[in-house]
Short mmCIF file of C-alpha atoms in Angstrom, two decimals:
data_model
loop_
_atom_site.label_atom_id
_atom_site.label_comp_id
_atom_site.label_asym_id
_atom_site.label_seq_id
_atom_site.Cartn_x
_atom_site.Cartn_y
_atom_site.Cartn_z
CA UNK U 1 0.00 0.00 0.00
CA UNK U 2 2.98 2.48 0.93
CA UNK U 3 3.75 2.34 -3.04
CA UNK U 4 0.17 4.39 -3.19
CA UNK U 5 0.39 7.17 -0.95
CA UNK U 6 1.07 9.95 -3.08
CA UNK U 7 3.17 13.48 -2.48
CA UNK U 8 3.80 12.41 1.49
CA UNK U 9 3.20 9.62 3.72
CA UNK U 10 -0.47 9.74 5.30
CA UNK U 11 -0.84 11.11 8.87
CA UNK U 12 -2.47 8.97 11.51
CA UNK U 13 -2.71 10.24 14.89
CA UNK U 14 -3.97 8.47 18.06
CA UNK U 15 -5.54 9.88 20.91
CA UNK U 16 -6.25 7.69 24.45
CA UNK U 17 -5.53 5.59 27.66
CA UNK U 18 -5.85 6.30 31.30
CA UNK U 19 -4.01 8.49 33.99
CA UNK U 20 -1.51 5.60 33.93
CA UNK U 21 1.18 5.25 31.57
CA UNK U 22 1.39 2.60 29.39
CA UNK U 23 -2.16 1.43 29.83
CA UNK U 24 -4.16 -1.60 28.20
CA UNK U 25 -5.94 0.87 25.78
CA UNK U 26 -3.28 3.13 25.32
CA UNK U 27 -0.78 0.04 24.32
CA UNK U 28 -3.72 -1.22 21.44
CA UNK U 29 -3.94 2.10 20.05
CA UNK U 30 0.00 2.56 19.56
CA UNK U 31 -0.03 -1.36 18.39
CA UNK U 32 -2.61 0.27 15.53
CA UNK U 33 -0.62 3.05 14.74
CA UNK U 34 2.95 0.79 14.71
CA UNK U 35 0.71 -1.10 11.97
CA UNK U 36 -0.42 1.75 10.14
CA UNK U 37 4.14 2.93 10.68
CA UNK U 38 3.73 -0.65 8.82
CA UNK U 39 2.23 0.22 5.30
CA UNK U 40 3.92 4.02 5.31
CA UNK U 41 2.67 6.32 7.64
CA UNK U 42 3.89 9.03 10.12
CA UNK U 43 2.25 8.52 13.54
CA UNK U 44 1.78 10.65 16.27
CA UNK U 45 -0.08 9.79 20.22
CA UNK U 46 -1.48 11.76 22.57
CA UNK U 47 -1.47 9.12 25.68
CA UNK U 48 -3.22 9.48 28.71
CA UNK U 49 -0.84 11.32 30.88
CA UNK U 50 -0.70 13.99 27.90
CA UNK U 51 -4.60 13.95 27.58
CA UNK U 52 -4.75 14.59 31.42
CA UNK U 53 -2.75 18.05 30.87
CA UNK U 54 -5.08 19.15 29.19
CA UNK U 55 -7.68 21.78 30.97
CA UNK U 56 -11.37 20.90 31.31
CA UNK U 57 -12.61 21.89 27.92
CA UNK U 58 -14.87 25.30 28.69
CA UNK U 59 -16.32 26.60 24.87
CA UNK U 60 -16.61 30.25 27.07
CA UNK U 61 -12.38 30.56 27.01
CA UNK U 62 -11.16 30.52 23.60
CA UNK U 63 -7.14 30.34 25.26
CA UNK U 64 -5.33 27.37 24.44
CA UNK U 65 -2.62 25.92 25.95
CA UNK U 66 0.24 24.47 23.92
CA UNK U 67 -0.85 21.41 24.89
CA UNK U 68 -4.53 21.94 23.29
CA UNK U 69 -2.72 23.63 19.88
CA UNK U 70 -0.95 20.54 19.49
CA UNK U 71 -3.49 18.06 19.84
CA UNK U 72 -5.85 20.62 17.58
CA UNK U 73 -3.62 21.06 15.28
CA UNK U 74 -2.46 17.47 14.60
CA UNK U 75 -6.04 16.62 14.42
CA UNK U 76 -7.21 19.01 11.81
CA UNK U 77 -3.66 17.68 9.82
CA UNK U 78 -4.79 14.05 9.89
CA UNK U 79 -5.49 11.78 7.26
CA UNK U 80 -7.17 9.15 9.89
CA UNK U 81 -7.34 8.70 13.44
CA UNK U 82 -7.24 6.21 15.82
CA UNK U 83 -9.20 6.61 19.31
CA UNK U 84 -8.61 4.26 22.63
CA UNK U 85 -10.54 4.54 25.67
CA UNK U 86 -11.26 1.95 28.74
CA UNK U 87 -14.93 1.28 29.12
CA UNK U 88 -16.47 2.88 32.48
CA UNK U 89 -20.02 2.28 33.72
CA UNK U 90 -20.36 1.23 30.06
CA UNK U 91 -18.87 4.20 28.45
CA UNK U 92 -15.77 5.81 27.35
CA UNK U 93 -13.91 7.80 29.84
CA UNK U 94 -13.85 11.68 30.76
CA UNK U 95 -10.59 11.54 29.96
CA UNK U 96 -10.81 11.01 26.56
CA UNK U 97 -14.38 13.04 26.33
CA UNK U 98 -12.70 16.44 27.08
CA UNK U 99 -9.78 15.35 24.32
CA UNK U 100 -12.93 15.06 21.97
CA UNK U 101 -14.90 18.12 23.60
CA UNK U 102 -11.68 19.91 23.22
CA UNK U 103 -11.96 19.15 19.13
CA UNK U 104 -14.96 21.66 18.87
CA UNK U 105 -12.31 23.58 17.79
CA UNK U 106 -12.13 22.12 14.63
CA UNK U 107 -15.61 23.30 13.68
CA UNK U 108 -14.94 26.62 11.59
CA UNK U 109 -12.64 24.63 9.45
CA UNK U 110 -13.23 23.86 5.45
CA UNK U 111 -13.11 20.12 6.76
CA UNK U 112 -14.83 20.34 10.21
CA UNK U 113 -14.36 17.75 13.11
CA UNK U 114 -13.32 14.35 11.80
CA UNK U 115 -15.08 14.99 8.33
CA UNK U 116 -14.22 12.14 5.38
CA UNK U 117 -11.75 10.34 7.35
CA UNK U 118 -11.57 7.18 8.67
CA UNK U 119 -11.31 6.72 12.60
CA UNK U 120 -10.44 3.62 14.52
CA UNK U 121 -11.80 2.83 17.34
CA UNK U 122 -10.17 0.64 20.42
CA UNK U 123 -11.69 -0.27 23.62
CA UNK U 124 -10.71 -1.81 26.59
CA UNK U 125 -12.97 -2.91 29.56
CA UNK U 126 -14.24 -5.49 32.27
CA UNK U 127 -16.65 -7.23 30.59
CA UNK U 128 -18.04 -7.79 27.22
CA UNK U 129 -21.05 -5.77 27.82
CA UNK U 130 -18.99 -3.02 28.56
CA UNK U 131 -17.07 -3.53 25.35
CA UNK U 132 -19.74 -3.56 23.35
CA UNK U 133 -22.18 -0.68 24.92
CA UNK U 134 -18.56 1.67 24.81
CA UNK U 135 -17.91 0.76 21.29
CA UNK U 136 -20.61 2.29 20.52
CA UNK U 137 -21.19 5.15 21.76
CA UNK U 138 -17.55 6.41 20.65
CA UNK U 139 -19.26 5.22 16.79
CA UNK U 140 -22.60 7.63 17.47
CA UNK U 141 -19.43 10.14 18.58
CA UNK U 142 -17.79 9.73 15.40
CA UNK U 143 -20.80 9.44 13.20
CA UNK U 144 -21.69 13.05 15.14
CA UNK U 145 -18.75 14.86 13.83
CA UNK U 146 -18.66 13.26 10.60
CA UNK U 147 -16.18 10.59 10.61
CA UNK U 148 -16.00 7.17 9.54
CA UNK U 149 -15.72 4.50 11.81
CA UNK U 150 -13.77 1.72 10.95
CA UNK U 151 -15.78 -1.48 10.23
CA UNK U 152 -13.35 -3.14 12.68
CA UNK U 153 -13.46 -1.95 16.06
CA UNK U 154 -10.79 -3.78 18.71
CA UNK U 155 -12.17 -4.44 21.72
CA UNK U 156 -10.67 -6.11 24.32
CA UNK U 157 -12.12 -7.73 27.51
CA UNK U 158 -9.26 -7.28 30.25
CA UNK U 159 -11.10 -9.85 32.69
CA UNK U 160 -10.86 -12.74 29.86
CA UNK U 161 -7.94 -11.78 27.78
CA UNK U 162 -4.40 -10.84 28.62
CA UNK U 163 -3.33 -9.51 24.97
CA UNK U 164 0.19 -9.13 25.94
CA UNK U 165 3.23 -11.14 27.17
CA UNK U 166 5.27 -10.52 29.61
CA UNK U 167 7.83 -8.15 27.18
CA UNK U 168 4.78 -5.87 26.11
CA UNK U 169 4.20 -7.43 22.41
CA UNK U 170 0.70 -8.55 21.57
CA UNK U 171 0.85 -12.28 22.24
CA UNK U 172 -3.51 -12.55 21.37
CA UNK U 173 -3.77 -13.69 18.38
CA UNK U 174 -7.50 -12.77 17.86
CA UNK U 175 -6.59 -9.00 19.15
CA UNK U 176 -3.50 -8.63 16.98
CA UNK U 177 -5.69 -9.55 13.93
CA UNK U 178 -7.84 -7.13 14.58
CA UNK U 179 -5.35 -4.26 15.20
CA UNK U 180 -3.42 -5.53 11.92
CA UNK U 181 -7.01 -5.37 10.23
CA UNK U 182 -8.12 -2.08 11.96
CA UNK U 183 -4.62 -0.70 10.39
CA UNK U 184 -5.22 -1.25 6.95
CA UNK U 185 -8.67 -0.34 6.72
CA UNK U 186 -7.59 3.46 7.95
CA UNK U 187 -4.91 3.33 5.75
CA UNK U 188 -7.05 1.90 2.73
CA UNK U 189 -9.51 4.77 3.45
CA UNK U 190 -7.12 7.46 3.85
CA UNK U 191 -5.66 6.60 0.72
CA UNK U 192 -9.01 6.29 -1.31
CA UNK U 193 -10.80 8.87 0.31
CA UNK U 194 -7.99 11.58 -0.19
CA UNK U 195 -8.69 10.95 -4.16
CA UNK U 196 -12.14 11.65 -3.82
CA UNK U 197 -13.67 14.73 -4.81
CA UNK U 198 -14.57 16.83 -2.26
#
C-alpha cells in the first residue's frame, strides 16, 4: 500500500488511555498506529498522561494551551485517526471526552471535526457488555462529527484476555488480527478517500 500514498506519507494520529502510563488501551492504540508505521505512515499519540494536561474543555475561554494547539492542530492535519478509551459504567472515559470536547475547535474549518476520514476505534474494559455498549457510543461520537468509523473496532475484555506477554508485544492472536485489520482499513480509506472529490 505504501507504493500508493502519493506526495507524502499519510498522517495517523492516536488519541487515548488512562491516567496511567502505558495502559491496556493506550498500548492497542500505539499497536494500531505501529501497523499503520507498517504500510507508510507518520504517527503521532497523545497518551493518557498527555490527555490529562489538558484543561477541562470550557467553549466560554477561547485560550489554548500548547498542549490543546498541538493536539488541535495534529487533528485538523490528519489523514485518519485512531481513538482508545477503557470502558467505564459502560462508556468511554472523561478523559478522553474532554480530548474530543476539546476538538470543537475544529468546527470553523473547510473540513470540520473528523469529516471524510476514517477513525479507529479501540476499547478496553471489564466485561463484554462493557465492550460492546462503549464501542458504541464512541461510533454515534464519530458518526456526530462526521467521521467514519472503521468497520473493525478492537475491543478487548481485560477480565478474559491478557493480549500481551510478559515483554509488552501482543501475544492474542485474535486482538492482533484485529489491530493488523483495523490498520489497513484506515490506511485503505485514507488513501481512497484523499482521491475523492470533495
Amino acid at each position: 500500500m505504501s507504493g500508493h500514498l502519493g506526495a507524502r506519507p499519510k498522517r495517523i494520529v492516536g488519541l487515548g488511555g488512562t491516567f496511567r502510563q502505558a495502559s491496556s488501551s493506550e498500548r492497542i492504540v500505539r499497536a494500531v498506529l505501529k501497523e499503520c508505521e507498517h504500510l507508510g505512515a507518520e504517527a503521532t499519540m497523545f497518551d493518557g498522561p498527555a490527555l490529562a494536561r489538558l484543561p477541562h474543555f470550557n467553549p466560554e475561554h477561547p485560550d489554548r494551551t500548547a498542549e490543546e494547539h498541538a493536539l488541535v492542530n495534529a487533528i485538523r492535519s490528519a489523514d485518519g485517526i485512531v481513538i482508545g478509551s477503557p470502558g467505564y459504567h459502560g462508556g468511554y472515559s472523561g478523559l478522553v471526552k474532554n480530548a474530543i470536547d476539546l476538538l470543537e475547535d475544529l468546527r470553523g474549518d473547510s473540513r470540520v471535526y473528523f469529516d471524510g476520514r476514517p477513525v479507529g476505534l479501540v476499547v478496553t474494559a471489564a466485561g463484554w457488555q462493557a465492550c460492546g455498549t462503549t464501542l458504541s457510543a464512541l461510533r454515534d461520537v464519530i458518526h456526530a462529527m462526521r467521521g467514519w468509523p472503521t468497520p473493525v473496532g478492537v475491543a478487548v475484555n481485560s477480565v478474559e484476555q491478557r493480549p500481551f506477554d510478559a515483554d509488552g508485544a501482543l501475544s492474542d492472536e485474535g486482538v492482533a488480527n484485529a489491530v493488523r485489520a483495523q490498520a489497513r482499513q484506515i490506511m485503505h480509506f485514507a488513501v481512497e478517500g484523499a482521491a475523492c472529490p470533495a
